[in-house]
Tab-separated table of C-alpha atoms in Angstrom:
chain	number	residue	atom	x	y	z
A	144	GLU	CA	0.000	0.000	0.000
A	145	PRO	CA	1.382	3.445	-0.905
A	146	GLU	CA	2.566	5.480	2.038
A	147	VAL	CA	3.876	8.878	3.025
A	148	THR	CA	7.577	8.767	3.863
A	149	GLN	CA	9.427	11.269	6.006
A	150	THR	CA	13.133	11.899	6.595
A	151	PRO	CA	14.973	12.084	8.842
A	152	SER	CA	13.219	10.102	11.542
A	153	HIS	CA	15.062	12.092	14.216
A	154	GLN	CA	16.746	15.492	13.917
A	155	VAL	CA	18.769	17.082	16.695
A	156	THR	CA	19.633	20.743	16.193
A	157	GLN	CA	21.084	23.622	18.182
A	158	MET	CA	18.711	26.464	18.980
A	159	GLY	CA	18.881	29.167	16.328
A	160	GLN	CA	19.864	26.780	13.536
A	161	GLU	CA	17.808	26.099	10.453
A	162	VAL	CA	16.233	22.704	9.842
A	163	ILE	CA	14.556	21.188	6.822
A	164	LEU	CA	12.156	18.291	7.259
A	165	ARG	CA	11.440	16.244	4.184
A	166	CYS	CA	8.396	14.348	3.022
A	167	VAL	CA	7.486	12.282	0.002
A	168	PRO	CA	3.682	12.248	-0.263
A	169	ILE	CA	1.717	9.458	-1.911
A	170	SER	CA	2.354	9.817	-5.630
A	171	ASN	CA	-1.145	10.561	-6.931
A	172	HIS	CA	-2.038	12.905	-4.091
A	173	LEU	CA	-2.381	16.616	-4.754
A	174	TYR	CA	-3.046	18.049	-1.307
A	175	PHE	CA	-0.324	18.253	1.325
A	176	TYR	CA	-0.212	19.113	4.998
A	177	TRP	CA	2.148	19.521	7.920
A	178	TYR	CA	1.064	18.872	11.489
A	179	ARG	CA	3.014	18.759	14.718
A	180	GLN	CA	2.573	16.899	17.993
A	181	ILE	CA	4.267	18.002	21.173
A	182	LEU	CA	5.048	15.006	23.377
A	183	GLY	CA	1.893	13.598	24.957
A	184	GLN	CA	-0.399	16.133	23.332
A	185	LYS	CA	-2.788	16.157	20.412
A	186	VAL	CA	-1.876	16.586	16.779
A	187	GLU	CA	-2.006	20.252	15.690
A	188	PHE	CA	-2.392	21.633	12.183
A	189	LEU	CA	0.413	23.805	10.823
A	190	VAL	CA	-0.149	24.367	7.111
A	191	SER	CA	-1.912	23.036	4.033
A	192	PHE	CA	-0.588	23.269	0.488
A	193	TYR	CA	-2.110	22.785	-2.939
A	194	ASN	CA	-1.156	23.752	-6.461
A	195	ASN	CA	2.200	25.127	-5.327
A	196	GLU	CA	0.823	27.513	-2.789
A	197	ILE	CA	-0.266	27.618	0.823
A	198	SER	CA	-4.022	27.117	1.243
A	199	GLU	CA	-4.157	27.838	4.942
A	200	LYS	CA	-1.816	28.191	7.891
A	201	SER	CA	-2.365	28.135	11.626
A	202	GLU	CA	-1.140	30.728	14.104
A	203	ILE	CA	1.698	28.344	14.957
A	204	PHE	CA	3.032	28.710	11.395
A	205	ASP	CA	4.752	32.082	11.822
A	206	ASP	CA	7.436	33.756	9.709
A	207	GLN	CA	10.057	31.254	10.870
A	208	PHE	CA	8.276	28.484	8.977
A	209	SER	CA	8.084	27.904	5.249
A	210	VAL	CA	7.046	25.073	2.962
A	211	GLU	CA	8.129	24.147	-0.507
A	212	ARG	CA	7.537	21.550	-3.173
A	213	PRO	CA	10.921	21.730	-4.865
A	214	ASP	CA	10.197	18.985	-7.390
A	215	GLY	CA	7.461	16.557	-8.362
A	216	SER	CA	7.876	14.277	-5.376
A	217	ASN	CA	9.193	16.131	-2.311
A	218	PHE	CA	7.412	18.429	0.115
A	219	THR	CA	9.544	20.202	2.714
A	220	LEU	CA	9.062	22.151	5.920
A	221	LYS	CA	11.790	24.628	6.851
A	222	ILE	CA	12.212	26.262	10.222
A	223	ARG	CA	14.607	29.178	9.830
A	224	SER	CA	15.755	29.862	13.371
A	225	THR	CA	14.705	27.092	15.712
A	226	LYS	CA	13.515	27.683	19.253
A	227	LEU	CA	13.357	25.263	22.186
A	228	GLU	CA	9.560	25.181	21.875
A	229	ASP	CA	9.834	23.857	18.320
A	230	SER	CA	10.785	20.476	19.783
A	231	ALA	CA	8.006	18.105	18.693
A	232	MET	CA	7.051	15.350	16.266
A	233	TYR	CA	6.327	16.777	12.827
A	234	PHE	CA	3.973	14.830	10.601
A	235	CYS	CA	3.455	15.222	6.903
A	236	ALA	CA	0.138	14.145	5.395
A	237	SER	CA	-1.324	13.988	1.923
A	238	SER	CA	-4.732	13.447	0.376
A	239	GLU	CA	-6.055	12.769	-3.082
A	240	GLU	CA	-8.723	15.439	-2.846
A	241	ASP	CA	-9.610	18.108	-0.305
A	242	SER	CA	-10.538	17.253	3.270
A	243	SER	CA	-14.262	17.006	2.601
A	244	ARG	CA	-13.812	14.306	-0.042
A	245	SER	CA	-10.838	12.154	0.833
A	246	ALA	CA	-8.838	10.943	3.787
A	247	GLN	CA	-5.509	12.347	4.867
A	248	HIS	CA	-2.706	9.806	5.153
A	249	PHE	CA	0.143	10.473	7.544
A	250	GLY	CA	3.826	9.620	7.564
A	251	ASP	CA	5.578	8.301	10.660
A	252	GLY	CA	6.983	11.712	11.473
A	253	THR	CA	10.271	13.417	12.236
A	254	ARG	CA	11.184	13.861	15.866
A	255	LEU	CA	12.776	17.312	16.148
A	256	SER	CA	14.853	17.958	19.248
A	257	ILE	CA	16.162	21.485	19.828
A	258	LEU	CA	19.044	21.797	22.264
B	30	GLY	CA	-13.769	27.498	14.117
B	31	GLU	CA	-14.095	23.791	14.807
B	32	ASN	CA	-13.507	22.451	18.333
B	33	VAL	CA	-13.277	18.712	19.017
B	34	GLU	CA	-13.624	17.201	22.478
B	35	GLN	CA	-12.729	13.551	23.113
B	36	HIS	CA	-13.484	11.267	26.070
B	37	PRO	CA	-12.184	9.373	27.923
B	38	SER	CA	-8.495	10.268	27.954
B	39	THR	CA	-7.578	6.751	29.089
B	40	LEU	CA	-9.492	3.498	28.784
B	41	SER	CA	-8.502	0.093	30.105
B	42	VAL	CA	-10.431	-3.029	29.096
B	43	GLN	CA	-10.003	-6.784	29.333
B	44	GLU	CA	-9.264	-8.669	26.152
B	45	GLY	CA	-12.513	-9.595	24.467
B	46	ASP	CA	-14.487	-6.706	25.933
B	47	SER	CA	-15.776	-3.750	23.912
B	48	ALA	CA	-14.334	-0.250	23.967
B	49	VAL	CA	-16.170	2.969	23.169
B	50	ILE	CA	-14.592	6.369	22.613
B	51	LYS	CA	-16.721	9.472	22.172
B	52	CYS	CA	-16.127	12.811	20.477
B	53	THR	CA	-18.141	15.983	20.118
B	54	TYR	CA	-17.620	18.742	17.582
B	55	SER	CA	-18.810	22.317	17.363
B	56	ASP	CA	-19.156	23.206	13.667
B	57	SER	CA	-22.507	22.004	12.314
B	58	ALA	CA	-21.113	22.340	8.774
B	59	SER	CA	-18.559	19.559	9.380
B	60	ASN	CA	-19.316	16.581	7.164
B	61	TYR	CA	-16.424	14.154	7.493
B	62	PHE	CA	-15.156	12.425	10.629
B	63	PRO	CA	-12.071	10.194	10.614
B	64	TRP	CA	-10.599	8.102	13.402
B	65	TYR	CA	-6.872	7.529	13.666
B	66	LYS	CA	-4.847	4.968	15.617
B	67	GLN	CA	-1.367	5.964	16.725
B	68	GLU	CA	1.075	3.351	17.944
B	69	LEU	CA	4.248	4.271	19.784
B	70	GLY	CA	6.753	5.951	17.497
B	71	LYS	CA	4.409	5.942	14.509
B	72	GLY	CA	2.236	8.435	12.735
B	73	PRO	CA	-1.563	8.472	12.942
B	74	GLN	CA	-3.046	5.683	10.867
B	75	LEU	CA	-6.554	6.074	9.501
B	76	ILE	CA	-8.720	3.183	10.716
B	77	ILE	CA	-12.229	4.262	9.788
B	78	ASP	CA	-14.101	7.370	8.709
B	79	ILE	CA	-17.709	8.427	8.275
B	80	ARG	CA	-19.454	11.066	6.237
B	81	SER	CA	-22.472	12.994	7.375
B	82	ASN	CA	-24.870	11.288	4.989
B	83	VAL	CA	-24.682	8.043	6.992
B	84	GLY	CA	-25.293	7.291	10.676
B	85	GLU	CA	-23.118	4.232	11.114
B	86	LYS	CA	-20.267	2.487	9.366
B	87	LYS	CA	-18.684	-0.871	10.195
B	88	ASP	CA	-15.416	-2.521	9.284
B	89	GLN	CA	-15.001	-5.899	10.944
B	90	ARG	CA	-14.524	-5.229	14.684
B	91	ILE	CA	-14.576	-1.456	14.310
B	92	ALA	CA	-17.628	0.753	13.932
B	93	VAL	CA	-18.279	4.466	13.990
B	94	THR	CA	-21.617	6.112	14.733
B	95	LEU	CA	-22.577	9.688	13.999
B	96	ASN	CA	-25.322	11.814	15.503
B	97	LYS	CA	-25.406	15.080	13.539
B	98	THR	CA	-28.185	16.580	15.610
B	99	ALA	CA	-26.223	16.181	18.808
B	100	LYS	CA	-22.891	16.788	17.040
B	101	HIS	CA	-21.168	13.728	18.366
B	102	PHE	CA	-19.577	10.615	16.932
B	103	SER	CA	-18.210	7.493	18.566
B	104	LEU	CA	-15.733	4.713	17.867
B	105	HIS	CA	-16.710	1.208	18.896
B	106	ILE	CA	-14.205	-1.635	19.039
B	107	THR	CA	-15.629	-5.080	19.753
B	108	GLU	CA	-13.757	-8.211	20.851
B	109	THR	CA	-10.709	-6.165	21.746
B	110	GLN	CA	-7.262	-7.696	21.376
B	111	PRO	CA	-3.912	-6.663	22.911
B	112	GLU	CA	-2.805	-5.289	19.542
B	113	ASP	CA	-5.652	-2.760	19.744
B	114	SER	CA	-3.664	-1.032	22.505
B	115	ALA	CA	-2.726	2.421	21.158
B	116	VAL	CA	-3.771	6.057	21.268
B	117	TYR	CA	-6.906	6.787	19.260
B	118	PHE	CA	-7.705	10.242	17.884
B	119	CYS	CA	-10.933	11.521	16.451
B	120	ALA	CA	-10.880	14.487	14.073
B	121	ALA	CA	-13.179	16.835	12.223
B	122	PRO	CA	-12.450	19.120	9.301
B	123	HIS	CA	-11.969	22.847	9.484
B	124	TYR	CA	-12.452	24.837	6.291
B	125	GLY	CA	-10.484	28.028	6.788
B	126	GLY	CA	-8.988	27.607	3.331
B	127	SER	CA	-9.954	25.861	0.132
B	128	GLN	CA	-8.771	22.391	1.056
B	129	GLY	CA	-9.532	22.189	4.750
B	130	ASN	CA	-7.476	20.622	7.489
B	131	LEU	CA	-8.155	18.367	10.462
B	132	ILE	CA	-8.816	19.418	14.037
B	133	PHE	CA	-7.940	16.548	16.345
B	134	GLY	CA	-9.271	15.521	19.715
B	135	LYS	CA	-6.820	15.097	22.572
B	136	GLY	CA	-6.657	11.342	22.153
B	137	THR	CA	-7.653	8.258	24.126
B	138	LYS	CA	-5.016	5.851	25.351
B	139	LEU	CA	-6.567	2.402	25.082
B	140	SER	CA	-4.990	-0.466	27.026
B	141	VAL	CA	-6.241	-3.983	26.376
B	142	LYS	CA	-5.194	-6.397	29.096
B	143	PRO	CA	-4.717	-10.031	28.109
């Protein structure tokens, strides 16, 4: 069964450094998402992306965050200057159609640890 | 915007018993309700979903019921097995943009004791 893949599985970074989290969505999916989950808490929406532009972003997704689809298969999340509170699991998801018509499928996440 | 409440936060059952997890939502326009299972170190895995034009959907030992009037939906797991132990999340869509996104409940940690 096709799946969303994310790399790396664990990223350790010094505070203030830039990180790029990578995702390969399911190949025929057109809608992409990033969510995060702070340890022991619920999954929170960060940003949605379609047709090479952001559809919506949450208040968490401030100017330090950006997303990009650099080629036909990858979808990346960049955090420009990391803060301690950015430590969390980051999940990429994709769907064939928008949220009212098709399910979102999640990758296994990247654990981001900011020191 | 959408708000999703989920209960209970923890649930412990004996193997073979049934488990029920309940969620309420606030936006009456919501029309799609997925349930996800998250095992340790993994991402949320979709296990079942329901759309607002049906009241119940079953898939083997898993069922979801939806009451649109009361704005709540429930996950039912029958004949529970130890491998059902995980954190379960309900979700509902929020349409701030064109494609929507999911608002998750806080999760239920299900423990099935052999």
